[in-house]
Coordinates of C-alpha atoms and ligand atoms in Angstrom, one line a residue:
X298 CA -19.2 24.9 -3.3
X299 CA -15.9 22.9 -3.2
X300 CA -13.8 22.9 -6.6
X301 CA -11.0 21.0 -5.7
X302 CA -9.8 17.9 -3.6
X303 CA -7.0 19.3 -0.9
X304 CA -4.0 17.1 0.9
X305 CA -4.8 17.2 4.0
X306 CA -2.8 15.2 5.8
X307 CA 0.6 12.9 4.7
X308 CA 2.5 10.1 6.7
X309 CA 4.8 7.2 5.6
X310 CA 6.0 3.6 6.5
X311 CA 9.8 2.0 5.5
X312 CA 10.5 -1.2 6.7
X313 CA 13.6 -1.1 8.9
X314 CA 15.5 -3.9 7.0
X315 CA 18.1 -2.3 4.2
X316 CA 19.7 -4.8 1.7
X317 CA 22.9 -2.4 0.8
X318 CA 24.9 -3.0 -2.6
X319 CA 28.0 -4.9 -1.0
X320 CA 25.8 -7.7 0.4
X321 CA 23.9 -7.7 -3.0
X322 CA 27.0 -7.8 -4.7
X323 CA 27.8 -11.4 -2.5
X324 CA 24.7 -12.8 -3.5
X325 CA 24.8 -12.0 -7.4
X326 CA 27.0 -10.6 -10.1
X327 CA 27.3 -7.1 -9.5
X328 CA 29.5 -4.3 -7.3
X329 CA 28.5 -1.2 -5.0
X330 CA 30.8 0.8 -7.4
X331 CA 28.3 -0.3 -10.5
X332 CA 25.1 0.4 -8.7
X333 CA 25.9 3.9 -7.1
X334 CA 27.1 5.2 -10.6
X335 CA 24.6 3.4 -12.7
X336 CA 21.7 4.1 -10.0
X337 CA 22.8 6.4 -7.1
X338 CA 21.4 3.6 -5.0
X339 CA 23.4 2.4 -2.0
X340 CA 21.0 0.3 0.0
X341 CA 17.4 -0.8 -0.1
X342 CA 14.7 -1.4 2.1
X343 CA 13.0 -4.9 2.7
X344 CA 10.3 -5.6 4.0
X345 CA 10.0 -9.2 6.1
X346 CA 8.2 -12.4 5.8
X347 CA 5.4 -11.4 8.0
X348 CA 5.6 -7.7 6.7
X349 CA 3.1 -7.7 3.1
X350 CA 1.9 -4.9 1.4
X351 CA -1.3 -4.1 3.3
X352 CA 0.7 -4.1 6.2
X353 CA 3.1 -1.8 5.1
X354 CA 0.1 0.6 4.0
X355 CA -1.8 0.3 7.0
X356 CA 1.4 1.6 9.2
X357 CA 1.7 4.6 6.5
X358 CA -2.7 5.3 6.8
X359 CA -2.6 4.8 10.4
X360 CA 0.5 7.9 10.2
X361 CA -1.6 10.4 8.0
X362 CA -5.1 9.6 9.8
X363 CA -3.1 10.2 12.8
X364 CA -2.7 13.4 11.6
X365 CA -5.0 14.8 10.0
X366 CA -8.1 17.2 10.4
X367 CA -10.9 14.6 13.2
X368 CA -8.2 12.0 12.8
X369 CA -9.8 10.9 9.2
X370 CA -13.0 10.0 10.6
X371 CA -14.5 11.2 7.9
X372 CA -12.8 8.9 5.4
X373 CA -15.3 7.4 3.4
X374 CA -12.9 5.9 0.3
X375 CA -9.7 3.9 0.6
X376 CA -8.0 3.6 -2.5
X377 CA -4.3 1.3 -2.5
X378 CA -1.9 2.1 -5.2
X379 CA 0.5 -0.9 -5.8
X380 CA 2.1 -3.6 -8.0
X381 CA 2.1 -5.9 -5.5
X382 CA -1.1 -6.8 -3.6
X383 CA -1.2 -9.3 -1.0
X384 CA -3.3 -11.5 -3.2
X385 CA -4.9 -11.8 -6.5
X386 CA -8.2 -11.4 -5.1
X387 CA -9.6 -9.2 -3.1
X388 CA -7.5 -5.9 -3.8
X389 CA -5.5 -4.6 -0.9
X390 CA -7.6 -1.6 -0.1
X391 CA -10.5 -3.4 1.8
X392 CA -7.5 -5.2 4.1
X393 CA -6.4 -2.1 4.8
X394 CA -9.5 -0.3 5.9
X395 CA -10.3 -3.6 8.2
X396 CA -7.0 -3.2 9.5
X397 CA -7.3 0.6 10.0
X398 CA -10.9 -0.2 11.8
X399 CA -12.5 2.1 8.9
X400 CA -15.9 0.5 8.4
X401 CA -18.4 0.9 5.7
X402 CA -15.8 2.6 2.9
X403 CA -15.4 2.1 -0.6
X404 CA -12.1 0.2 -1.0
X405 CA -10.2 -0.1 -4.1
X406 CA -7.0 -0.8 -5.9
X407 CA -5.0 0.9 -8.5
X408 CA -2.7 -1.3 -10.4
X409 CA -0.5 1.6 -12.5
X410 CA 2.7 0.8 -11.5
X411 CA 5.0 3.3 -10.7
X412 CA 2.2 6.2 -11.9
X413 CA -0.2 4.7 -10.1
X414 CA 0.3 7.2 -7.2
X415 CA -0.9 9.8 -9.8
X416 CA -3.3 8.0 -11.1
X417 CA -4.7 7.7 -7.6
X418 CA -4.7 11.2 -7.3
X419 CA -6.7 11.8 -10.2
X420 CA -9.4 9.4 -8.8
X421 CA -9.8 10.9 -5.5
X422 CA -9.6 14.2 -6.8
X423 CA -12.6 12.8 -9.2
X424 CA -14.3 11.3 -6.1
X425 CA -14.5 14.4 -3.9
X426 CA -15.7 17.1 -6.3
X427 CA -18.6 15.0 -7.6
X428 CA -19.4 14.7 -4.3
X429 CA -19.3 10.9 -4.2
X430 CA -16.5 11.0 -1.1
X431 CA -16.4 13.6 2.1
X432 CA -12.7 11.9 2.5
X433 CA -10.3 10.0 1.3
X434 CA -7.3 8.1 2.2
X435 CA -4.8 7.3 -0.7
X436 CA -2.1 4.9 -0.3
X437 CA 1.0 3.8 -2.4
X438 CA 2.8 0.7 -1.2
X439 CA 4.7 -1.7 -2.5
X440 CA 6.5 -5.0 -1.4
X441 CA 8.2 -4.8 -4.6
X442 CA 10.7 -7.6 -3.0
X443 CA 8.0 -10.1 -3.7
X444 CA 8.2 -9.9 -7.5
X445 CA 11.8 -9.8 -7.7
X446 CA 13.4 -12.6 -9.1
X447 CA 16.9 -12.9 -6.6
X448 CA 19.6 -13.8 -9.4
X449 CA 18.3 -11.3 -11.8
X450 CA 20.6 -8.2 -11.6
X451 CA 18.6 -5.4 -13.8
X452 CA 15.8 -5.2 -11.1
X453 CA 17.5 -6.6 -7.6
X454 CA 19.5 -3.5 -6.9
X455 CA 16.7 -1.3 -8.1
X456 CA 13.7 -1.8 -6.0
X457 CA 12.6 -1.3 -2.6
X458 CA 9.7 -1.8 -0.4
X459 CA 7.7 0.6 1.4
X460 CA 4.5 3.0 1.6
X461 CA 2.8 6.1 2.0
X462 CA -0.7 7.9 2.7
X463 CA -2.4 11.1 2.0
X464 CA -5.6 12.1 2.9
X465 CA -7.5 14.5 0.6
X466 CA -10.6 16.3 1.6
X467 CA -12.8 18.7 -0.1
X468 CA -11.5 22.3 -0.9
X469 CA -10.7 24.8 -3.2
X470 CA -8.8 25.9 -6.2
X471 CA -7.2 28.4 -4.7
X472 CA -5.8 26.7 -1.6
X473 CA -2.7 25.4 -1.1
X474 CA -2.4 21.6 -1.5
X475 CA -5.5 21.7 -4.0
X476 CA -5.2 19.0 -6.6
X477 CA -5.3 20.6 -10.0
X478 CA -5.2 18.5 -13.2
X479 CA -3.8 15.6 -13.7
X480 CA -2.2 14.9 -16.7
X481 CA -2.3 10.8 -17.6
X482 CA -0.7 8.7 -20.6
X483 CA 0.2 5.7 -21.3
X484 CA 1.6 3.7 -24.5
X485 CA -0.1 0.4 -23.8
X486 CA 2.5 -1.0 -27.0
X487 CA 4.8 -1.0 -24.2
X488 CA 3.7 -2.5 -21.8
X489 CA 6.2 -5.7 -21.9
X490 CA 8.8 -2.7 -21.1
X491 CA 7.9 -4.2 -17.7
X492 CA 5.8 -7.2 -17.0
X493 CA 5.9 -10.5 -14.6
X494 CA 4.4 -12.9 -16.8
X495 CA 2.5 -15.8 -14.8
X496 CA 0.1 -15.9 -12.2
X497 CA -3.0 -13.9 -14.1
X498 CA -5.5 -15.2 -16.4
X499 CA -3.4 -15.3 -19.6
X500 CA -0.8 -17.6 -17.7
X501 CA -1.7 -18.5 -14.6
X502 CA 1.1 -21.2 -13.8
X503 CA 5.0 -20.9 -13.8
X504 CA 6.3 -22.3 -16.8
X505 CA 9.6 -21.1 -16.5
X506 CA 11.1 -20.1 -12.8
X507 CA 11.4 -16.9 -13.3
X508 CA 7.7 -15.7 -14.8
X509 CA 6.2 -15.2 -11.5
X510 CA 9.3 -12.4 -11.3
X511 CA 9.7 -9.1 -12.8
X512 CA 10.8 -9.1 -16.0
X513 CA 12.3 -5.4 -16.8
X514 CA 14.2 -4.1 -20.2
X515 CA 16.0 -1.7 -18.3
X516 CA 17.5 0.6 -20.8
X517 CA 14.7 1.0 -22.8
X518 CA 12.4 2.1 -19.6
X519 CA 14.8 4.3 -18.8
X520 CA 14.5 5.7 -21.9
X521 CA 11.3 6.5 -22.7
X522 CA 11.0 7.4 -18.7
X523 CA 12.7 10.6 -19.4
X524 CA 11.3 11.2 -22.7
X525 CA 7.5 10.6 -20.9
X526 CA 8.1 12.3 -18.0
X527 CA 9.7 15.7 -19.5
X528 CA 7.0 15.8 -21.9
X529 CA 4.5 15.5 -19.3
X530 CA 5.8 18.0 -16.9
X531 CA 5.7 20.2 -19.3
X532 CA 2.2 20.3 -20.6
X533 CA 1.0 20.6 -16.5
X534 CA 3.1 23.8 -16.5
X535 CA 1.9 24.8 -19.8
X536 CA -1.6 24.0 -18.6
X537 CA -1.2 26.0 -15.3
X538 CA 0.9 28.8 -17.4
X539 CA 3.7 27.8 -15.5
X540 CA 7.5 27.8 -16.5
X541 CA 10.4 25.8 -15.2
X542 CA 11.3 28.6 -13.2
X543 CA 8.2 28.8 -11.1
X544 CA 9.2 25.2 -9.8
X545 CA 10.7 24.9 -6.1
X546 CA 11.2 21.2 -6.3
X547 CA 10.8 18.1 -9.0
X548 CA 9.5 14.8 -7.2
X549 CA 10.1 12.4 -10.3
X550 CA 9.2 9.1 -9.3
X551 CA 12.4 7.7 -8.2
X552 CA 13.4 5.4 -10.4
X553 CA 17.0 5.9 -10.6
X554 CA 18.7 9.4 -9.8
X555 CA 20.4 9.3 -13.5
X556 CA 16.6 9.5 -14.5
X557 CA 15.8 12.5 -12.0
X558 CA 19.4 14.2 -13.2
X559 CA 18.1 14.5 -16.7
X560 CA 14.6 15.0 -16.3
X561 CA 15.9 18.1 -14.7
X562 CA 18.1 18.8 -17.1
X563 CA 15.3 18.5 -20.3
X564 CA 13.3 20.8 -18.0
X565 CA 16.0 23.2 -17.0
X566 CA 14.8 23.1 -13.9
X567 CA 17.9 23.1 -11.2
X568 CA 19.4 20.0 -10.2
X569 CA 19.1 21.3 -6.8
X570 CA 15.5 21.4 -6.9
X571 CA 15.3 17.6 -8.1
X572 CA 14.5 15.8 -5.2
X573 CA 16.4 12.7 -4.8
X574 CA 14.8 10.0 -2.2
X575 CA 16.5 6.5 -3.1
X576 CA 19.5 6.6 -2.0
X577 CA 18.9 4.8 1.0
X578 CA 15.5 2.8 0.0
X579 CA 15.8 2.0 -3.3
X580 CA 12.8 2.2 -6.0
X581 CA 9.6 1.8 -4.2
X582 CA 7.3 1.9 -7.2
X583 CA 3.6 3.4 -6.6
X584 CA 5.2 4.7 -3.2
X585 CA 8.1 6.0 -3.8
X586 CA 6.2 9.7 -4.7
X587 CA 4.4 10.1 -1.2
X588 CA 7.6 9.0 0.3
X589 CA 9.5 11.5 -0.8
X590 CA 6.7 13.9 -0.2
X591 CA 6.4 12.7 3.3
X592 CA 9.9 12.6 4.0
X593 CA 10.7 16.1 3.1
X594 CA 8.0 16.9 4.5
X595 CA 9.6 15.5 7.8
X596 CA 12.8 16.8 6.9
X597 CA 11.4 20.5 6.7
X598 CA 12.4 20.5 3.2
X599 CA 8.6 21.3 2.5
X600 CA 7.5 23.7 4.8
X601 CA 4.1 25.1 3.0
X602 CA 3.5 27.2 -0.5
X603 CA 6.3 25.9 -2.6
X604 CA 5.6 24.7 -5.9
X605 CA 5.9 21.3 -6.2
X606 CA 5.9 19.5 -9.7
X607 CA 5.0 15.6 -9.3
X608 CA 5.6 13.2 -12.1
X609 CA 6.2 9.6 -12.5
X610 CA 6.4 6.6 -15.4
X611 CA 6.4 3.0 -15.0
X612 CA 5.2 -0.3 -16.6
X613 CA 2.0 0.1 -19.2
X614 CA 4.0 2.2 -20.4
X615 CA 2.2 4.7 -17.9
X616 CA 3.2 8.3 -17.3
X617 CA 1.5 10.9 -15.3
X618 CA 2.3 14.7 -14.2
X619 CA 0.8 17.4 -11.7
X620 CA 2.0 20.6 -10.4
X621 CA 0.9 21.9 -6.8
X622 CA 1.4 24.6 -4.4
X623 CA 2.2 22.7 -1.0
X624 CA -0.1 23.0 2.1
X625 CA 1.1 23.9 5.4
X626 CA 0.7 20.3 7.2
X627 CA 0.9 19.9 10.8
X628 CA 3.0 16.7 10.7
X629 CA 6.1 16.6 13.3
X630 CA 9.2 18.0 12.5
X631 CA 11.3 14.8 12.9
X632 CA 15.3 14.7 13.3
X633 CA 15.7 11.9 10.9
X634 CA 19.3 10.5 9.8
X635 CA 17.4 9.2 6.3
X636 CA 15.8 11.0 3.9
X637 CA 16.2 13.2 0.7
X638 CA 19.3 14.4 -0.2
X639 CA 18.9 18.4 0.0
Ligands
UT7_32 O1 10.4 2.2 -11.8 C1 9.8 1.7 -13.0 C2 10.6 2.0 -14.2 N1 11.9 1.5 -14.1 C3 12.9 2.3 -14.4 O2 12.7 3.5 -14.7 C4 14.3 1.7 -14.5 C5 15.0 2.3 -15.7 N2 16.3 1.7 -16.0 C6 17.4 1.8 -15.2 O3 17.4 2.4 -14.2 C7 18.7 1.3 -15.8 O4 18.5 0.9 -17.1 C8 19.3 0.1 -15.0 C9 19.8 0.5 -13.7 C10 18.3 -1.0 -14.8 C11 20.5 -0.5 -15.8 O5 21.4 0.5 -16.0 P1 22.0 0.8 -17.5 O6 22.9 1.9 -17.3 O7 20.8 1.1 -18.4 O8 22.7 -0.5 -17.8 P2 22.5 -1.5 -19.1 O9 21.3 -2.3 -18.9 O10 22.6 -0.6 -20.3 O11 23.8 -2.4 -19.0 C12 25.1 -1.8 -19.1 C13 26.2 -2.8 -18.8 C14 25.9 -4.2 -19.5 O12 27.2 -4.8 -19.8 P3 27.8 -4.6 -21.2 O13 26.8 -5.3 -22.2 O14 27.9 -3.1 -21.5 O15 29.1 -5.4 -21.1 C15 25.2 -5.0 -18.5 O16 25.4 -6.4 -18.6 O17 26.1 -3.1 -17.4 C16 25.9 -4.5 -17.2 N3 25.0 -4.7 -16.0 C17 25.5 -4.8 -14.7 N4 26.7 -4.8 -14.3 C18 26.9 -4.9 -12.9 C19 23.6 -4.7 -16.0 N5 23.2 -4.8 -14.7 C20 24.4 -4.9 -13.9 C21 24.6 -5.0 -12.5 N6 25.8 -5.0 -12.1 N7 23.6 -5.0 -11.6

């Protein structure tokens, strides 16, 4: 009997467009000198006019169902992480499935910001060893562009767009790229750490130009980022009876490689093994986890039975943590001139 949910497959979509810090720095008050130091950010990636959110997830699905075991067919569950669906209604999952040709699957969204990648893998994990899905496809993807208000300078040279897919089938324990637990939290106190005010229920017209933006206190995220994200990487380990040590590589969301440095740190886990994937594309939110999976996956930096520690924070406050021993996946080894930085 299956015990566990397994990664079977992983693929990933960036828009082509980059918005880099000296054209930022034209358009509002800032300087590539403050956002590399304060960030380690040098460009980001935006997606176009005609380019939203379930487009960007259907490019990353189509990748992994390209790849994986019968080309998905078996997916029965489509689940779309993100901050930023298309539209308030429907969720994003059920264009994506049309748009992937996937008929007659349960479609759903997961609104968890930044964790919600991990929060998504908690659910499909859930799913497939009740035996209420055979497969599922999980996406994170973001069009975080959409929500950014363009004069504000705390979130403009943060975020990026972009997504990313996994497919996760029945398996075991044991096996490589088996989904263990989970660990979620959230400190729902916080949650106007991060918010965009208008546009739902409790305000659902502008009143001000900015509400249908991202609002984001900055410094205080950042804070209790690290503080949530060490604490929660170390219960998984504790949980597995892991140590730091054990760890091949940390993919912290990446929200800002100062954050990744000292989560690293708190863990003592080698800044070598913190993987750092935004230098290039910015903060892509729900996505930016299965991104840097996928890309070092690409990259050959994740070649099969390394230990991989996962953990993320965002807006609720939300935090989440898992720990994994990579699969051997069959995805191309592609000569890329992007991608993490080790
Ligand atoms: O992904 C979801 C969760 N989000 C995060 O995890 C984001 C976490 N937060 C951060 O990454 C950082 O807080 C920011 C990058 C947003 C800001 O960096 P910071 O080092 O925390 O800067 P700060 O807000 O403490 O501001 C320091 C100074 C201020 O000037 P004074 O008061 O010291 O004179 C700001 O006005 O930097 C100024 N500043 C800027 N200067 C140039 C703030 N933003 C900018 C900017 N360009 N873009």
């Amino acid at each position: 009997m299956t015990d566990a949910a397994v990664i079977d497959a992983i693929g990933h979509h960036l828009p082509e467009a980059r918005e880099t810090n000296d054209e930022l720095a034209r358009r509002i008050d800032t300087s590539d000198e403050w956002i590399r130091t304060r960030t380690g950010i040098r460009a980001r990636s935006r997606a176009g006019d005609d380019e939203p959110t379930s487009v960007l997830a259907t490019r990353a699905g189509r990748e992994a169902l390209g790849r994986a075991t019968n080309g998905g067919a078996d997916v029965d569950t489509v689940i779309v992480a993100t901050t930023t669906p298309d539209m308030k209604c429907p969720a994003t999952a059920p264009v994506v499935a049309s748009d992937l040709g996937l008929e007659n699957t349960a479609t759903f969204d997961i609104n968890s910001a930044c964790t919600g990648f991990l929060a998504g893998l908690a659910t499909a994990a859930g799913l497939i060893t009740s035996g209420n899905s055979r497969a599922v496809l999980l996406v994170g993807a973001e069009k975080y562009s959409s929500i950014i208000y363009p004069q504000d300078r705390g979130t403009s040279p943060i975020f990026g767009d972009g997504a990313a897919a996994m497919v996760l089938r029945p398996g075991y324990r044991q096996q490589a790229g088996a989904i263990g637990r989970v660990h979620l939290g959230s400190d729902g106190r916080l949650w106007a750490l991060a918010h965009v005010l208008s546009g739902g229920s409790a305000q659902p017209l502008a009143a001000d130009p900015h509400d249908p933006f991202l609002r984001m206190d900055g410094r205080a995220t950042y804070r209790h980022a690290v503080a949530r994200m060490t604490d929660s990487c170390q219960r998984v380990l504790k949980d597995e009876s892991l140590t730091a040590e054990d760890v091949d590589l940390l993919v912290a969301h990446q929200a800002n490689a100062r954050i990744l440095t000292e989560v690293a740190r708190e863990l003592e886990v080698p800044a070598e093994k913190a993987l750092v994937d935004l230098t290039d594309i910015g903060n892509t939110a729900a996505a930016s986890i299965p991104v840097a999976l996928s890309r070092a996956q690409e990259a050959g930096v994740l070649r099969g039975g390394e230990t991989v520690l996962l953990t993320a924070f965002g807006a609720g406050a939300s935090w989440g943590s898992t720990v994994l021993r990579w699969p051997e996946l069959t995805s191309p080894n592609l000569t890329t001139t992007e991608g993490p930085n080790r």
